[in-house]
PDB file of C-alpha atoms in Angstrom:
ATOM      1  CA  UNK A   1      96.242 114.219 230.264  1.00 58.00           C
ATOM      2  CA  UNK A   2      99.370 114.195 232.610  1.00 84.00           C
ATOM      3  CA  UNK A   3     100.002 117.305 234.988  1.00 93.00           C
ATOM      4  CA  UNK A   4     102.265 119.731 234.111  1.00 97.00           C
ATOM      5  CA  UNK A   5     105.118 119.246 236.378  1.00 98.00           C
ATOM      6  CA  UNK A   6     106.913 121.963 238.380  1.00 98.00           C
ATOM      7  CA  UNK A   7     109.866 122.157 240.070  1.00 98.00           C
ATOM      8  CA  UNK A   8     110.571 125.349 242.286  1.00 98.00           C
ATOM      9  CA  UNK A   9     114.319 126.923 243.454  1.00 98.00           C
ATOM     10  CA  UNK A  10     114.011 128.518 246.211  1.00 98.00           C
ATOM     11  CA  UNK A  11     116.716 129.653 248.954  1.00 96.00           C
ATOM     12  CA  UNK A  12     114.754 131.586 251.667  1.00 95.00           C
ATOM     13  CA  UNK A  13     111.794 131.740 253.709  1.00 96.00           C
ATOM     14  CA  UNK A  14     109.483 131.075 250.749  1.00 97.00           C
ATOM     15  CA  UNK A  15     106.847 132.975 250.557  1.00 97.00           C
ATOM     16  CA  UNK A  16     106.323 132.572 247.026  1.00 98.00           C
ATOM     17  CA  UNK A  17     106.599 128.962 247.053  1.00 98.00           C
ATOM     18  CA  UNK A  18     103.615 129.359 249.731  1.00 98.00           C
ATOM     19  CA  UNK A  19     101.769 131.322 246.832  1.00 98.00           C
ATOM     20  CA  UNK A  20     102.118 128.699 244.527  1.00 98.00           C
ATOM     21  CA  UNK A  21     101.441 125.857 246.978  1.00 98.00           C
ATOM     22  CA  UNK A  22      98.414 127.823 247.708  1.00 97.00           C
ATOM     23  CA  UNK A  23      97.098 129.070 244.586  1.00 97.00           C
ATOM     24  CA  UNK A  24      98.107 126.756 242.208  1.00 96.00           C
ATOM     25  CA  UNK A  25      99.398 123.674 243.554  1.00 97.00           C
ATOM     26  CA  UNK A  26      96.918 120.338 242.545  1.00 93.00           C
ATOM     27  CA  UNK A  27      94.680 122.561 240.486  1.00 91.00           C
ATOM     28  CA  UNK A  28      93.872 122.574 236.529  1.00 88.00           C
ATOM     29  CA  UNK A  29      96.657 119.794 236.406  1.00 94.00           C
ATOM     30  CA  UNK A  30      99.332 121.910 237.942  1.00 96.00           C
ATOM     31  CA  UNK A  31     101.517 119.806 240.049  1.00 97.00           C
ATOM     32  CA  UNK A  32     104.602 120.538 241.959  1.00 98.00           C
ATOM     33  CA  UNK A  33     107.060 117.726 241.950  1.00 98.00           C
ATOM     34  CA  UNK A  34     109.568 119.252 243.224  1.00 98.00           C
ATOM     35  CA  UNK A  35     111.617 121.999 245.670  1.00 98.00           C
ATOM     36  CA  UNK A  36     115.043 122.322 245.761  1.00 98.00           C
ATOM     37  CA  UNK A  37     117.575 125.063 247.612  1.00 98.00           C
ATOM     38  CA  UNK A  38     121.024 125.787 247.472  1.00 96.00           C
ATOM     39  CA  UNK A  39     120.357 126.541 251.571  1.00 96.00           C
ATOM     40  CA  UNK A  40     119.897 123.655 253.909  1.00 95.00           C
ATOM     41  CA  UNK A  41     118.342 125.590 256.696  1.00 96.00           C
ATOM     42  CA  UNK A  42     115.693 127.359 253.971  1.00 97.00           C
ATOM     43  CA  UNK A  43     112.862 127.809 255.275  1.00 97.00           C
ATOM     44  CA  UNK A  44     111.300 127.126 251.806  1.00 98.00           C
ATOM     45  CA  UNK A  45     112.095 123.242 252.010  1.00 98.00           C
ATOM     46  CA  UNK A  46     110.207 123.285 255.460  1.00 97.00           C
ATOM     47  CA  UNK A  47     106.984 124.549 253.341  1.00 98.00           C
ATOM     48  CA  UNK A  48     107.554 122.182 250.516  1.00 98.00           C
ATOM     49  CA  UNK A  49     107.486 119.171 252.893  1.00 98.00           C
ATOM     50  CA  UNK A  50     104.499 120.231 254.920  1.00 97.00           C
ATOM     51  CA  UNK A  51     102.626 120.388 251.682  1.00 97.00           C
ATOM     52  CA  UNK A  52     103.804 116.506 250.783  1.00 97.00           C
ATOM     53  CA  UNK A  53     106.583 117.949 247.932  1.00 98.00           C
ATOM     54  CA  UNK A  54     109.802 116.149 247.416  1.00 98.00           C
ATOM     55  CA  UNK A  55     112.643 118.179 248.191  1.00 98.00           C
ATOM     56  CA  UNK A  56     116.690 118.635 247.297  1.00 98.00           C
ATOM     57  CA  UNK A  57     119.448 120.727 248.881  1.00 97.00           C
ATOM     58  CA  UNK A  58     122.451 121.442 246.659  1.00 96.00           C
ATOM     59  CA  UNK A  59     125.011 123.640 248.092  1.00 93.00           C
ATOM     60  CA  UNK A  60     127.620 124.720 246.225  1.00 86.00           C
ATOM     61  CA  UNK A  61     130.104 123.558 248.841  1.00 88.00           C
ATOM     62  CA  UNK A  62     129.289 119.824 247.884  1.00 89.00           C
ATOM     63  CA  UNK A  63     130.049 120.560 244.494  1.00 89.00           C
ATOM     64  CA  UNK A  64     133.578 121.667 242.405  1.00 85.00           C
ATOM     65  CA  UNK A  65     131.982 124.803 241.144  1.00 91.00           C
ATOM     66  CA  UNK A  66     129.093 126.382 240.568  1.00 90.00           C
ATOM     67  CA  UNK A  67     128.777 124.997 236.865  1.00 94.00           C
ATOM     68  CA  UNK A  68     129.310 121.025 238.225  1.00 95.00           C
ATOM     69  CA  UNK A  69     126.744 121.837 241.037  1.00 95.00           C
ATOM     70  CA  UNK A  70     123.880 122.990 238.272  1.00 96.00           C
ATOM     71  CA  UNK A  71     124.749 119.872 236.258  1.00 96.00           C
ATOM     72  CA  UNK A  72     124.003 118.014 239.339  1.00 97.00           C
ATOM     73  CA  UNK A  73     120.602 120.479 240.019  1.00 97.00           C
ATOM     74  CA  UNK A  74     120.008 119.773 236.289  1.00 97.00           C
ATOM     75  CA  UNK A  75     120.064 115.762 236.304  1.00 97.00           C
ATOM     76  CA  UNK A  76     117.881 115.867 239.371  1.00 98.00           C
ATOM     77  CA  UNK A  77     115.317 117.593 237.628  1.00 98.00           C
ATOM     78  CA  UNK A  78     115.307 115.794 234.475  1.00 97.00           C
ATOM     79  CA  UNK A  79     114.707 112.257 236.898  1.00 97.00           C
ATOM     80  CA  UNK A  80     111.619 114.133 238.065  1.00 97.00           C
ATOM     81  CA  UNK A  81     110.472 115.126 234.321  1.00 97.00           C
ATOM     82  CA  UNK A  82     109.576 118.554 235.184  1.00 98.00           C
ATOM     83  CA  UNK A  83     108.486 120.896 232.464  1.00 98.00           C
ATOM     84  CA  UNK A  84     108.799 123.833 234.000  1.00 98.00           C
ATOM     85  CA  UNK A  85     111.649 125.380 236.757  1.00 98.00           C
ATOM     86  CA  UNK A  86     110.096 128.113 238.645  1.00 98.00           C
ATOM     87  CA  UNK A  87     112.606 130.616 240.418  1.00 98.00           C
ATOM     88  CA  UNK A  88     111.141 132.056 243.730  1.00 96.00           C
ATOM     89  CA  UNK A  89     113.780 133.563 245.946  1.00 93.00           C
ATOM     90  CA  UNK A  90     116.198 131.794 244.455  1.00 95.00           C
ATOM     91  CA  UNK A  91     119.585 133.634 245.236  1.00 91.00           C
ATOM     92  CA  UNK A  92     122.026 132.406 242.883  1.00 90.00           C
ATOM     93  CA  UNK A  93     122.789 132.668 239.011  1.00 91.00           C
ATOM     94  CA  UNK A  94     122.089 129.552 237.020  1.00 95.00           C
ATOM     95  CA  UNK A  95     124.743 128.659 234.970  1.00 95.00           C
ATOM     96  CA  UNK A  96     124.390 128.704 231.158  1.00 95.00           C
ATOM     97  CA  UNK A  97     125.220 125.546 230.375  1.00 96.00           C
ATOM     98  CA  UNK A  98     121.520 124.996 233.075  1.00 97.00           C
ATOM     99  CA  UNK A  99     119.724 127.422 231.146  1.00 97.00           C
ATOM    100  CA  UNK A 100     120.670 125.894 227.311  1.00 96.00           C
ATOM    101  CA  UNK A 101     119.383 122.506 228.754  1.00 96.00           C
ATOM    102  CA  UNK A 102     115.815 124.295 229.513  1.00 95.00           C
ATOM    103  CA  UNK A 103     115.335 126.808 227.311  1.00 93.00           C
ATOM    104  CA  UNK A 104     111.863 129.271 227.805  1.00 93.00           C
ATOM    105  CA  UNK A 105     111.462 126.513 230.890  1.00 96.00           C
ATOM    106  CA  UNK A 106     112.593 128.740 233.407  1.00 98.00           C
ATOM    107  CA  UNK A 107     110.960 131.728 234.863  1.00 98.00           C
ATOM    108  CA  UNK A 108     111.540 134.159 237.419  1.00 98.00           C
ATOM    109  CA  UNK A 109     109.986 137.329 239.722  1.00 97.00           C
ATOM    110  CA  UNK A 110     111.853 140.362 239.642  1.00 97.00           C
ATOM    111  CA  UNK A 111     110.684 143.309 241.932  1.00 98.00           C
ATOM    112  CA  UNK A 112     110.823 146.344 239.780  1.00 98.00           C
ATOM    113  CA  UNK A 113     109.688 146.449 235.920  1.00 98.00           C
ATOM    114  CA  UNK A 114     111.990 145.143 233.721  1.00 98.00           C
ATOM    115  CA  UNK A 115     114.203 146.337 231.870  1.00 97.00           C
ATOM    116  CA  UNK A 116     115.039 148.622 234.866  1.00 98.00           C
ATOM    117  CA  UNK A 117     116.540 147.815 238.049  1.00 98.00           C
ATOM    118  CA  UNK A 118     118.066 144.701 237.087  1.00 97.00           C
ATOM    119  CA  UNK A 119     120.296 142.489 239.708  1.00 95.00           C
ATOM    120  CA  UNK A 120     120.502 143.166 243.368  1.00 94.00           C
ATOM    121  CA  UNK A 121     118.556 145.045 245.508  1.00 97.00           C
ATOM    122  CA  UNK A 122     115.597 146.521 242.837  1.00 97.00           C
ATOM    123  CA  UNK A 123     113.923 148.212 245.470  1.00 98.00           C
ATOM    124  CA  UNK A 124     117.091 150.106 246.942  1.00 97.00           C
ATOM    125  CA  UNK A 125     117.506 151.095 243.033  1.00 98.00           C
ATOM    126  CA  UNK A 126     113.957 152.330 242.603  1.00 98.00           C
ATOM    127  CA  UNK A 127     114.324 154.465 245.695  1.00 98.00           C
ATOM    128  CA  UNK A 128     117.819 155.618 245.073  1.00 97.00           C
ATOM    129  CA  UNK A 129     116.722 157.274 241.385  1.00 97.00           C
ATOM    130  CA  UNK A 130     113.516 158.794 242.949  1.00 97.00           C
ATOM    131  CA  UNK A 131     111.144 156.922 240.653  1.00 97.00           C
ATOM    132  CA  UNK A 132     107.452 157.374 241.131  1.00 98.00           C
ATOM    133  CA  UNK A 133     106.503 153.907 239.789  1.00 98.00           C
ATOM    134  CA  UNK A 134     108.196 150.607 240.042  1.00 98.00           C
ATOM    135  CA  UNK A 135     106.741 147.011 239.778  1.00 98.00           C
ATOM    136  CA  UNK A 136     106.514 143.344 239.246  1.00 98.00           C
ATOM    137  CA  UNK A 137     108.150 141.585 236.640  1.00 98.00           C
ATOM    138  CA  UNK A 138     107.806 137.849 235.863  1.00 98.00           C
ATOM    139  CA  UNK A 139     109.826 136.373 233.070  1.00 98.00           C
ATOM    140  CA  UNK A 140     111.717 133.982 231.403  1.00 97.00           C
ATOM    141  CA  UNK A 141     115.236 133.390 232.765  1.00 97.00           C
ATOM    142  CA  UNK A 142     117.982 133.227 229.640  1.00 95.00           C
ATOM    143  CA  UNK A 143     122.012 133.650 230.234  1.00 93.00           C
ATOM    144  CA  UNK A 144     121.767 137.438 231.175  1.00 92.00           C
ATOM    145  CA  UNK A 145     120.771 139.084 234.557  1.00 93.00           C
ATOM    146  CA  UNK A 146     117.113 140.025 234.730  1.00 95.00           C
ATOM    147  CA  UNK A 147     117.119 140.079 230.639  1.00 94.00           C
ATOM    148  CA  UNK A 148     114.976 137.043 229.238  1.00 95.00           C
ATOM    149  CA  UNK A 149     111.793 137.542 227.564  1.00 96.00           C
ATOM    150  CA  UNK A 150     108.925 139.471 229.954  1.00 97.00           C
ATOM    151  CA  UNK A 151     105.543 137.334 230.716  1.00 97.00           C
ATOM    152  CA  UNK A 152     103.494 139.917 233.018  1.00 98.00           C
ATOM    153  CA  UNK A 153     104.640 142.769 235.006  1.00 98.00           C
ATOM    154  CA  UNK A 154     102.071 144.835 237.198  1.00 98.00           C
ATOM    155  CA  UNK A 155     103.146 148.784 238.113  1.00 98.00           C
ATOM    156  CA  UNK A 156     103.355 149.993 241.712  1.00 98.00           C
ATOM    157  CA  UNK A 157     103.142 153.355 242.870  1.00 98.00           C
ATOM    158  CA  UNK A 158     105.802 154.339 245.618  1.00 98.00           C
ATOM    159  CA  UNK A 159     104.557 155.786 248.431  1.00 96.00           C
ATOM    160  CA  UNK A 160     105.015 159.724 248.906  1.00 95.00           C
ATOM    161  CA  UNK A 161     106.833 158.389 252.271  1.00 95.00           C
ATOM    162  CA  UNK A 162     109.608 156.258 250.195  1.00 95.00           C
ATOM    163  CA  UNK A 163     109.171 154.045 252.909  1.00 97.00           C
ATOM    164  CA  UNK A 164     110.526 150.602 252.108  1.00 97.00           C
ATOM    165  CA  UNK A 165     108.874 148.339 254.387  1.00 97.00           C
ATOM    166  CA  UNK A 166     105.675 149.848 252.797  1.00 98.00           C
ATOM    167  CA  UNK A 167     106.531 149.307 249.873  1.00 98.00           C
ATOM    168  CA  UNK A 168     108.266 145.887 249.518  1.00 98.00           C
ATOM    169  CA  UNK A 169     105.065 144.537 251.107  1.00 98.00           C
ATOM    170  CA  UNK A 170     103.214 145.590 248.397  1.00 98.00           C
ATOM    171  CA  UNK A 171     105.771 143.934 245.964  1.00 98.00           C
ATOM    172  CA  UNK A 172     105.204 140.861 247.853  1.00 97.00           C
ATOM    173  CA  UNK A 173     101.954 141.089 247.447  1.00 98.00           C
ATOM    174  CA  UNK A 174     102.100 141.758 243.828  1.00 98.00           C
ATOM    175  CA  UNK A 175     104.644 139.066 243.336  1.00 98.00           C
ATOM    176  CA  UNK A 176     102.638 136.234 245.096  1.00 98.00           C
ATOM    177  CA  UNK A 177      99.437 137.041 242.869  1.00 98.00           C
ATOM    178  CA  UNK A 178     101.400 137.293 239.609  1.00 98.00           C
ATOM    179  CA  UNK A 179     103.937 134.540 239.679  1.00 98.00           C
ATOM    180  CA  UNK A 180     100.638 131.890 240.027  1.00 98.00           C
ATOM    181  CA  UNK A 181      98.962 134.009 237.312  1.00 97.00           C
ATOM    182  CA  UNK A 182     102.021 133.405 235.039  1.00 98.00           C
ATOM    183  CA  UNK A 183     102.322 129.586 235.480  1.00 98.00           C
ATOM    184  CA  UNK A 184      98.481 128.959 235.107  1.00 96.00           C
ATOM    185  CA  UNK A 185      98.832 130.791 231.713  1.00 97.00           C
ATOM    186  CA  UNK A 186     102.048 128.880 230.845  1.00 97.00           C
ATOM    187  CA  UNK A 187      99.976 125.732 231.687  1.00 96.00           C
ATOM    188  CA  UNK A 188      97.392 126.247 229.773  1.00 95.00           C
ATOM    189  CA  UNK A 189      99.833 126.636 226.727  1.00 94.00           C
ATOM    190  CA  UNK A 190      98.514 130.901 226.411  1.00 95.00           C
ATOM    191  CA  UNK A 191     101.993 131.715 226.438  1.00 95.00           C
ATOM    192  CA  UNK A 192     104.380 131.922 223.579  1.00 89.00           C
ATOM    193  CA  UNK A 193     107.071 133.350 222.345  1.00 86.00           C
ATOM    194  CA  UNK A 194     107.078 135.195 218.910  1.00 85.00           C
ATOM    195  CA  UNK A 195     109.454 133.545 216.150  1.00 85.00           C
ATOM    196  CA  UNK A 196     110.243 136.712 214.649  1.00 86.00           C
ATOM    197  CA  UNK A 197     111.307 138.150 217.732  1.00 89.00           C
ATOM    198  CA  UNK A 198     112.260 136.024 220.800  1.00 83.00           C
ATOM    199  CA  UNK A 199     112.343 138.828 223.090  1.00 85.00           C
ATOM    200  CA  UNK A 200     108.544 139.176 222.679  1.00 90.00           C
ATOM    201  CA  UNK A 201     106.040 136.737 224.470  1.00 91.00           C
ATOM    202  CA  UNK A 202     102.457 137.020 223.444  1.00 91.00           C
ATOM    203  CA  UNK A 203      99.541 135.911 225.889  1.00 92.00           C
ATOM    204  CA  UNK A 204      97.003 133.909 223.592  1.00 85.00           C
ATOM    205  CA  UNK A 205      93.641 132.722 224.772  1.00 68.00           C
ATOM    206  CA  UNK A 206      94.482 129.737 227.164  1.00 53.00           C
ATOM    207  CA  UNK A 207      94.288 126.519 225.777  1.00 52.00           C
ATOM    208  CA  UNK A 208      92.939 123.433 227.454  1.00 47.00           C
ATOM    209  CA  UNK A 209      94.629 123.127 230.752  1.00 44.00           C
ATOM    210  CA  UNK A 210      97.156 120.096 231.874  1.00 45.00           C
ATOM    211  CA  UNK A 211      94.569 118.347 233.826  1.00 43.00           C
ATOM    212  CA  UNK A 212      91.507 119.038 231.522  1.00 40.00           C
TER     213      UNK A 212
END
């Protein structure tokens, strides 16, 4: 059977692309084909290159608008046949018109648990309203902020300190065990949306893999 293709955005230092390289990069027929940045000095495209995986800048300065530069993103993807976009660190909204063309084909982290925190800066939110418990979130990626349908999301206690660097390194953590996690299971075909209600994504028992 032929691997299931990925294709990661990425616009940083890529630390979750390194989780995915890691973890499941080459293994149960999980390939990635692909990395591509809207930063040309990202540090991600570095990591993607010492692992062997083609890469693509696309700033949005080489492009009319943001909407021409995702058609451009878009077509470069669909040459590579991926069948699934991962977001890690990737800092800017995708455009509906990208999202229509891969519908429940995208996913995402987010650090706090979804529905709250949305958008910028979850962890300044989660320690601005005094909450106790915030999270991981990985999910699907529709025309909204933060608001497509939720794979996993794992709970993190704050620290009694509220001390930030404490605890976005153990959102980092969380986030580089549990965005592999979610594209082995989307792999294997265990994830799927419910027809009655879109918004809901049920975890079956995993299927036979890509690559088995």
């Amino acid at each position: 059977m032929d691997a299931f293709r990925i294709a990661v955005l990425a616009s940083g230092t890529g630390t979750n692309l390194q989780a995915i390289l890691d973890d499941v990069h080459g293994s149960e027929g999980v390939e990635v084909v692909c990395v591509a940045s809207n930063k040309t000095d990202a540090r991600a495209l570095g990591r993607a290159s010492e692992a062997g995986v083609e890469t693509g800048v696309f700033p949005r300065s080489d492009h009319g608008d943001r909407t021409q530069r995702d058609a451009a993103l878009a077509d470069w993807l669909a040459e590579r046949e991926v069948d699934l976009v991962v977001l890690a660190g990737y800092m800017e909204l995708l455009s509906p018109e990208f999202v229509r063309r891969y519908p429940n084909r995208i996913v995402n982290v987010h650090p706090a648990l979804l529905p709250s925190f949305p958008g910028l800066d979850a962890v300044g939110q989660a320690l601005r309203h005094g909450v106790r418990v915030t999270g991981v979130t990985v999910h699907f990626v529709d025309e909204g902020v933060d608001s497509g349908p939720i794979i996993l999301q794992r709970p993190i206690e704050v620290p009694y300190t509220r001390d930030r660097s404490q605890l976005e390194s153990a959102i980092h953590e969380a986030e580089h065990q549990l965005l592999p996690e979610a594209i082995r299971l989307i792999a294997s075909a265990a994830v799927r949306t419910d027809p009655e209600n879109p918004r809901l994504v049920r975890i079956e028992e995993a299927k036979e893999t890509a690559g088995g």
